[in-house]
Amino acid sequence: MEKLSISDMAVFCKSKGFVYPNSEIYNGVSGLFDYGPLGTELKNNIKQDWWKTFVQERDDIYGLDGCILSHQDIWKSSGHVEFFEDIMVECTKCKERTRADNLIEDKLKIPAEGLNATDINKIIKENKLACPKCKSELKEAENFNLMFNTSIGPVQNNSSVSYLRPETAQLIFADFKAISETMRVKLPFGIAQAGKAFRNEISPRDFLFRTREFEQMEIEFFLRKDQHNKCPYLKQVQNIKINLLTAAQQKKKEKHKEIKINEMLKEKMLTEWHAYWLSISYKWFLDLGINKEKLRIREHLKKELSHYSSATFDIEYLFPMGWKEIHGNANRGNFDLMQHKKFSKENLDIFDEEAKQKILPEVIEPSQGLDRAFLSFMFDSYNFDKKRGNVVLKLHPKISPYKAAIFPLVNKLDNDARKVYNLLKKDLNCFYDTKGSIGKRYARMDEIGTPICITIDFQTKEDSTVTLRDRDTTKQVRIKVDELKDSILKILNK
Ligand code: GAP
């Protein structure tokens, strides 16, 4: 199989232990997936690299691990309880409910995100769109709230109502006061959180792309209004080349163009700090090996912008089902802090030494979906090698589930091979395999993206050397056991 569809990828992920449909023994639940042994490793590696890059290697970002359940007022203040909705259409006969913009996009091949119910009803009528399941007539489009409701404590009443968080971001705003008081922060600074989010999607689809339980890795970067165009790191990013699809190009149905990020600044499409966060979020994908031809930045059209956002850009990946958002990057002003200040009656202003007064900062929000990152790395690395006759998953070594596999050439060498395995596995996630020919063992490791295979043979006994085989080139070199760990670490950090 050379060109993978999204369902082929789901089959591949299941067959290799990356991702399984949730509750499969009970026929599954739509929009829920479990990560298997290899998927868990890959997902954790992606998350760890993100955390290292955007939190640990910086001194202006603080980490947070907030609760999934919170006081209901967090979600009332943020607007989610009232407005976090998608538009759905229901079939008059079979009662199937479908996300209206998905139906229009699928049937008419036109973009439909951001359309209101009136526009949707008009398009459905004009084009005689029917139920995708039974082809019967559809009811008028209506709003559907995506929040998962629950209740906290043994007594169920109005005050026990709670929600599973639909984004990690609001916890950052809710804990903003605590973090700014305890961490001696100085504007500009950010708070990062990675964790689960839940949305009762009307039509979950495309495998991991739109699910009802997923993970986000989000940053809220707080700054004073007058700091937006004072980013000291601009030099580091201004020459990064990006594929950009502007709102104007979308209206004219033009394709994206490769530009440098500073051209966006010249056109005043966004502020300096926004350009910085957008470009380093884009670069993170390139640094982890994503094909630059399959990555682009798309500017939101006016009608897509939330009422509080002055500019939003998506990073999109070219999946088999087209260009799709994998990351959102918005200038949210001070909408969220202002809402929480109003509803909680807590003064969330912080004293700013430079401005010599208390202020309520604004934010730039880079919001990364972990499962969509996972899916883009899987598609991007998937190669079917005709010569080898097997899949080679060319994952960046930093994120591959296993860093090395260790094989004794024959069972007699098991003791010697286990010594090498034990030496490495304390520091690196390694796999030990004795079954089948060396060729078969190589192929199994290619398919799950293991960058290095190490074979222990009879020469190992004589001179303490092993063969190290590279997944992508299949080249083999002989290397001393003593030098093995350093050589592998060099490959992992390339
Ligand atoms: N705090 C802003 C926010 O949540 P969003 O565009 O709704 O913005 C951000 O979500 C990212 O979360 C998306 O770019 C995507 O990667 C991921 N995401 C959102 N909904 C998802 C879903 N149903 N399934 C998987 N990932 C999702």
XYZ file of C-alpha atoms and ligand atoms in Angstrom:
521
model
C 0.000 0.000 0.000
C 1.624 3.261 -1.112
C -0.876 6.068 -0.563
C -2.570 5.874 2.779
C -6.120 6.996 3.490
C -7.116 8.035 6.992
C -8.826 4.671 7.558
C -5.718 2.820 6.296
C -3.764 4.752 8.935
C -6.247 3.683 11.620
C -5.779 0.044 10.545
C -1.981 0.426 10.510
C -1.971 2.073 13.964
C -4.078 -0.745 15.386
C -2.053 -3.535 13.788
C 1.243 -2.188 15.156
C 0.020 -1.352 18.676
C -0.118 2.430 18.313
C -3.851 3.195 18.684
C -6.933 1.042 19.323
C -10.617 1.951 19.101
C -11.879 2.479 22.656
C -14.300 -0.132 24.143
C -13.873 -2.305 21.071
C -15.027 -5.472 22.848
C -18.382 -3.674 23.298
C -18.451 -2.457 19.670
C -16.618 0.784 20.410
C -17.659 4.394 21.045
C -17.439 6.925 18.263
C -14.742 9.552 18.789
C -12.811 7.700 21.505
C -9.428 6.001 21.037
C -6.927 4.324 23.343
C -3.191 4.647 22.766
C -1.466 1.258 22.799
C 2.080 0.472 23.971
C 3.820 2.129 20.998
C 1.349 5.001 20.681
C 1.784 5.837 24.360
C 5.566 6.071 23.899
C 5.255 8.193 20.744
C 2.651 10.501 22.292
C 4.689 10.929 25.483
C 7.823 11.684 23.447
C 5.997 14.369 21.436
C 4.614 15.881 24.645
C 8.009 15.775 26.361
C 9.735 17.441 23.418
C 7.071 20.165 23.365
C 7.443 20.708 27.140
C 11.236 20.779 26.907
C 11.209 23.228 23.978
C 8.528 25.601 25.190
C 8.851 25.370 28.989
C 12.100 23.890 30.296
C 14.513 25.494 27.825
C 13.014 28.949 28.438
C 12.985 31.159 31.488
C 9.785 33.042 30.682
C 7.271 30.154 30.748
C 5.838 28.479 33.865
C 4.184 25.049 33.837
C 0.770 24.133 35.205
C -1.168 20.895 35.627
C -4.721 21.945 36.457
C -7.836 19.868 37.123
C -10.157 18.493 34.476
C -13.149 19.366 36.687
C -13.550 22.907 37.973
C -16.042 25.349 39.406
C -18.869 25.762 36.899
C -18.323 29.549 36.921
C -15.000 29.138 35.092
C -16.955 27.900 32.087
C -19.765 30.409 32.502
C -17.277 33.304 32.597
C -15.320 32.026 29.622
C -18.517 31.843 27.562
C -18.292 28.078 26.988
C -21.561 27.189 28.780
C -23.519 29.588 26.604
C -21.626 29.791 23.339
C -19.362 26.756 22.823
C -21.532 25.378 20.067
C -21.442 23.884 16.614
C -24.341 23.853 14.215
C -26.020 20.529 13.550
C -28.746 19.220 11.310
C -31.038 16.354 12.275
C -32.691 13.907 9.896
C -36.507 14.001 9.983
C -36.634 10.218 9.544
C -33.638 8.355 11.023
C -32.801 11.162 13.538
C -29.085 11.024 12.606
C -27.386 14.268 13.720
C -24.621 15.678 11.525
C -22.320 18.652 11.917
C -23.727 21.061 9.354
C -20.436 22.554 8.107
C -19.001 19.044 7.589
C -22.046 18.083 5.519
C -21.691 21.164 3.288
C -17.920 20.707 2.907
C -18.308 17.000 2.055
C -21.169 17.393 -0.417
C -20.373 20.751 -2.034
C -16.577 20.901 -1.557
C -16.749 24.494 -0.310
C -15.342 25.829 2.990
C -18.158 26.169 5.540
C -16.472 26.769 8.912
C -17.822 29.868 10.645
C -21.154 29.960 8.743
C -24.197 30.826 10.873
C -27.431 28.783 11.019
C -29.257 31.095 8.566
C -26.508 30.750 5.918
C -26.420 26.994 6.485
C -30.202 26.576 6.090
C -30.046 28.620 2.867
C -27.212 26.473 1.417
C -28.964 23.236 2.432
C -32.226 24.336 0.784
C -30.602 25.698 -2.400
C -28.567 22.546 -2.906
C -31.242 20.110 -1.699
C -28.837 18.482 0.754
C -30.304 15.424 2.481
C -29.415 13.155 5.407
C -26.010 11.566 4.648
C -27.226 8.279 6.190
C -30.756 7.656 4.818
C -31.115 10.500 2.250
C -34.321 11.803 3.909
C -35.129 15.465 4.472
C -33.243 17.423 7.139
C -34.743 19.604 9.887
C -33.693 23.267 10.213
C -30.107 23.661 11.468
C -29.707 24.344 15.182
C -26.934 24.975 17.699
C -25.516 22.146 19.799
C -23.385 22.784 22.910
C -20.182 20.712 22.993
C -19.652 20.703 26.782
C -19.723 17.385 28.657
C -21.831 17.933 31.791
C -21.211 16.156 35.052
C -21.891 16.665 38.739
C -19.500 17.018 41.688
C -20.307 15.362 45.028
C -23.117 13.127 46.290
C -25.866 15.756 46.100
C -27.007 16.769 42.654
C -28.345 20.306 42.393
C -27.602 23.518 40.511
C -24.424 24.211 42.412
C -22.999 20.697 41.916
C -23.083 21.061 38.107
C -19.658 20.826 36.535
C -18.116 20.188 33.126
C -15.181 18.238 31.736
C -12.837 20.953 30.500
C -13.166 21.590 26.738
C -9.721 23.264 26.612
C -6.733 23.482 28.931
C -6.440 27.260 28.452
C -9.097 28.421 30.943
C -7.281 26.773 33.865
C -4.315 28.970 33.016
C -6.478 32.091 33.334
C -8.097 30.797 36.521
C -4.659 30.154 38.101
C -3.080 33.317 36.687
C -3.346 35.181 40.016
C -1.833 32.293 42.023
C 1.072 31.842 39.609
C 1.833 35.535 39.276
C 1.829 35.951 43.067
C 4.005 32.928 43.838
C 6.508 32.873 40.984
C 7.786 36.497 41.032
C 6.829 36.910 37.379
C 7.703 39.845 35.164
C 5.784 40.702 32.007
C 5.980 39.359 29.403
C 5.731 35.752 30.626
C 3.705 32.675 29.786
C 1.957 29.767 31.475
C 1.876 26.382 29.738
C -0.329 23.378 30.280
C -0.544 19.996 28.570
C -3.420 17.651 29.264
C -6.803 16.211 28.414
C -9.711 18.140 26.942
C -13.220 16.878 26.167
C -15.730 18.005 23.561
C -19.013 16.303 22.769
C -18.362 16.592 19.023
C -21.486 16.144 16.869
C -19.645 14.213 14.177
C -16.298 12.872 15.409
C -14.377 11.688 12.366
C -11.113 11.123 10.591
C -9.625 8.820 13.240
C -7.621 10.905 15.753
C -8.347 14.174 13.969
C -11.691 14.989 15.577
C -12.304 13.026 18.754
C -14.379 13.570 21.881
C -11.438 13.123 24.274
C -8.060 14.513 23.240
C -5.008 16.315 24.572
C -3.905 19.887 24.151
C -0.584 21.602 24.818
C -1.358 25.282 25.300
C 0.467 28.449 26.271
C -1.000 31.759 27.338
C 1.706 34.379 26.876
C 0.845 37.461 28.957
C 2.052 40.902 27.973
C 1.270 44.598 28.293
C -0.596 46.213 25.422
C 2.474 48.302 24.551
C 4.739 45.196 24.483
C 3.071 43.512 21.485
C 5.603 45.035 19.099
C 8.633 44.762 21.366
C 9.755 41.153 20.939
C 13.504 40.879 21.671
C 13.746 37.496 19.887
C 12.445 38.664 16.531
C 15.876 38.342 14.906
C 15.884 34.601 15.674
C 12.737 34.016 13.650
C 12.349 36.703 11.012
C 14.037 34.667 8.299
C 12.116 31.463 8.956
C 10.424 30.496 5.710
C 6.774 29.580 5.988
C 4.031 28.615 3.577
C 1.347 31.247 4.110
C -2.244 31.310 2.915
C -3.663 34.758 3.655
C -7.352 35.637 4.011
C -7.076 37.582 0.732
C -5.615 34.561 -1.102
C -8.467 32.406 0.214
C -11.057 34.845 -1.121
C -9.378 34.789 -4.538
C -9.052 30.984 -4.328
C -5.275 31.283 -4.693
C -2.679 28.865 -3.316
C -0.369 29.518 -0.375
C 3.015 31.160 -1.014
C 6.381 30.683 0.636
C 7.410 33.853 2.464
C 9.570 34.899 5.386
C 7.762 35.632 8.626
C 8.982 39.262 8.621
C 6.942 39.869 5.456
C 3.822 39.227 7.544
C 5.025 41.887 9.945
C 5.645 44.358 7.112
C 2.053 43.785 5.993
C 0.937 44.378 9.617
C -0.910 41.057 9.617
C 0.075 40.438 13.233
C 2.181 41.847 16.066
C 5.848 40.989 16.779
C 5.191 38.636 19.715
C 2.401 36.952 17.774
C 4.751 36.450 14.800
C 7.351 35.031 17.172
C 5.012 32.465 18.766
C 3.507 31.507 15.437
C 6.902 30.952 13.822
C 8.439 28.956 16.671
C 5.320 26.771 16.831
C 5.718 26.145 13.065
C 9.457 25.554 13.425
C 8.857 22.942 16.136
C 7.212 20.735 13.495
C 10.050 21.317 11.000
C 12.664 20.528 13.667
C 10.915 17.212 14.296
C 11.250 16.374 10.638
C 7.865 17.303 9.111
C 8.023 17.769 5.334
C 7.856 21.526 4.777
C 5.709 21.063 1.669
C 2.959 19.603 3.848
C 2.893 22.392 6.416
C 1.333 25.821 6.030
C -0.065 28.737 7.996
C -3.607 29.854 7.200
C -4.936 33.227 8.256
C -8.492 33.117 9.643
C -11.138 34.860 7.586
C -12.946 37.725 9.373
C -16.084 35.571 9.775
C -14.075 32.790 11.489
C -12.578 35.078 14.147
C -13.946 34.783 17.679
C -15.314 38.106 18.925
C -12.310 38.567 21.260
C -9.605 37.708 18.739
C -7.951 40.413 16.639
C -5.929 37.892 14.612
C -5.838 34.087 14.446
C -3.657 31.820 12.351
C -3.858 28.041 12.054
C -0.941 25.769 11.310
C -2.291 23.183 8.880
C -0.976 19.821 7.712
C -1.801 18.236 4.363
C -3.639 15.027 5.363
C -5.221 12.647 2.817
C -8.526 14.483 3.523
C -6.915 17.851 2.671
C -5.273 20.735 4.558
C -6.458 20.608 8.173
C -5.772 22.601 11.340
C -3.301 21.041 13.744
C -2.524 24.181 15.777
C -4.330 27.452 16.494
C -2.468 30.674 17.280
C -4.546 33.650 18.440
C -4.181 37.160 19.775
C -6.941 37.023 22.423
C -6.457 40.489 23.969
C -7.477 40.492 27.650
C -10.934 39.001 27.076
C -10.486 35.937 29.313
C -8.829 37.650 32.292
C -11.395 40.431 32.070
C -14.252 37.890 32.162
C -12.777 36.039 35.153
C -12.120 39.335 36.937
C -15.745 40.335 36.404
C -17.340 37.001 37.389
C -15.032 36.115 40.305
C -14.885 39.699 41.624
C -11.167 39.051 42.269
C -8.758 41.739 41.194
C -6.582 39.907 38.668
C -4.482 42.979 37.784
C -0.769 42.572 38.483
C 1.728 45.277 39.377
C 4.062 45.932 36.490
C 7.387 47.457 37.506
C 8.078 49.012 34.128
C 4.644 50.610 33.826
C 4.721 51.359 37.576
C 1.047 50.481 37.869
C -1.352 47.574 38.131
C -2.529 46.227 34.794
C -4.564 43.377 33.353
C -2.328 41.852 30.671
C -3.305 40.701 27.179
C -2.383 37.302 25.703
C -1.041 35.534 22.665
C -2.257 31.933 22.683
C -0.377 29.141 20.849
C -2.681 26.116 21.132
C -1.396 22.734 19.985
C -3.481 19.570 19.738
C -1.360 16.578 20.752
C -3.399 13.935 18.926
C -3.344 15.951 15.702
C 0.424 16.377 16.053
C 0.655 12.591 16.555
C -1.425 12.009 13.419
C 0.661 14.373 11.305
C 3.923 12.740 12.460
C 2.486 9.314 11.618
C 1.432 10.339 8.102
C 4.596 12.279 7.449
C 6.909 9.462 8.452
C 5.016 6.640 6.738
C 6.906 5.299 3.711
C 6.413 2.058 1.898
C 9.856 0.889 0.716
C 9.322 -1.225 -2.403
C 12.861 -2.589 -2.325
C 12.591 -3.735 1.272
C 8.951 -4.768 0.806
C 7.887 -3.197 4.084
C 6.798 0.065 5.670
C 9.561 2.293 7.002
C 8.240 4.724 9.599
C 10.816 7.506 9.347
C 9.949 9.146 12.665
C 12.450 11.632 14.041
C 14.591 9.564 16.467
C 13.681 11.967 19.281
C 10.042 10.859 19.175
C 10.286 7.255 17.973
C 8.835 4.795 20.550
C 12.002 2.684 20.773
C 15.402 4.251 20.296
C 17.189 1.000 19.517
C 16.506 -2.702 19.081
C 18.998 -5.331 20.176
C 19.261 -8.701 18.452
C 21.470 -11.707 19.113
C 22.377 -13.146 15.688
C 21.640 -16.636 17.029
C 20.129 -17.806 20.322
C 23.543 -18.946 21.532
C 24.515 -15.280 21.809
C 21.559 -14.449 24.067
C 23.717 -13.778 27.163
C 26.077 -11.435 25.310
C 23.151 -9.590 23.672
C 21.280 -9.207 26.961
C 24.367 -7.562 28.467
C 24.221 -4.911 25.732
C 20.449 -4.560 26.193
C 20.808 -4.121 29.968
C 23.562 -1.563 29.434
C 21.358 0.577 27.182
C 17.871 0.176 28.589
C 18.565 2.173 31.752
C 18.887 5.328 29.661
C 17.063 4.520 26.441
C 13.792 2.793 25.642
C 15.061 -0.310 23.807
C 13.498 -3.453 22.402
C 14.971 -6.948 22.615
C 14.121 -9.422 19.876
C 15.290 -12.963 19.272
C 12.541 -14.179 16.942
C 12.936 -14.759 13.186
C 15.713 -13.962 10.751
C 17.686 -10.736 11.181
C 15.952 -9.419 8.017
C 12.520 -10.004 9.559
C 13.611 -8.375 12.801
C 14.885 -5.316 10.860
C 11.559 -5.096 8.989
C 9.532 -5.219 12.230
C 11.601 -2.373 13.653
C 11.363 -0.322 10.403
C 7.588 -0.542 10.638
C 7.432 0.947 14.127
C 10.091 3.576 13.476
C 13.027 2.252 15.556
C 15.987 4.277 14.236
C 18.789 1.870 15.187
C 19.156 -1.904 15.222
C 22.120 -3.453 17.011
C 23.196 -7.012 16.213
C 25.435 -9.060 18.466
C 27.377 -11.697 16.506
C 30.362 -13.979 17.032
C 32.826 -11.162 16.423
C 31.335 -9.392 19.492
C 32.851 -12.114 21.658
C 36.288 -11.462 20.148
C 36.564 -7.678 19.983
C 33.535 -6.258 21.866
C 32.087 -4.670 18.739
C 28.516 -4.849 17.406
C 26.847 -3.847 14.130
C 24.702 -0.757 14.185
C 22.166 -0.511 11.347
C 20.502 2.745 10.362
C 16.729 2.519 9.704
C 16.616 5.084 6.875
C 19.741 4.180 4.893
C 20.091 0.518 6.006
C 23.831 1.266 6.253
C 25.703 -0.780 8.826
C 28.787 0.167 10.825
C 30.782 -1.743 13.413
C 31.108 -0.007 16.689
C 32.645 -0.725 20.109
C 30.122 -1.621 22.831
C 31.736 1.051 25.061
C 30.918 3.725 22.476
C 27.380 2.546 21.806
C 25.465 4.789 24.198
C 27.225 7.972 23.052
C 26.741 7.098 19.358
C 23.021 6.501 19.876
C 22.598 9.710 21.867
C 24.314 11.613 19.028
C 21.821 10.159 16.534
C 18.873 10.970 18.805
C 19.892 14.592 19.195
C 20.706 15.244 15.538
N -7.753 27.340 23.650
C -7.996 27.464 22.256
C -8.560 26.258 21.656
O -8.915 25.305 22.325
P -9.170 25.197 19.349
O -8.826 25.660 17.957
O -10.575 24.891 19.649
O -8.605 26.333 20.313
C -6.884 23.992 19.641
O -8.286 23.934 19.693
C -6.304 22.705 19.092
O -6.841 21.589 19.802
C -6.664 22.455 17.632
O -5.761 23.097 16.752
C -6.521 20.943 17.546
O -5.164 20.589 17.343
C -6.963 20.479 18.917
N -8.372 20.024 18.880
C -9.488 20.767 18.999
N -10.592 20.004 18.929
C -10.178 18.732 18.763
C -10.840 17.472 18.629
N -12.170 17.361 18.687
N -10.090 16.361 18.454
C -8.738 16.433 18.421
N -8.061 17.593 18.555
C -8.759 18.732 18.726
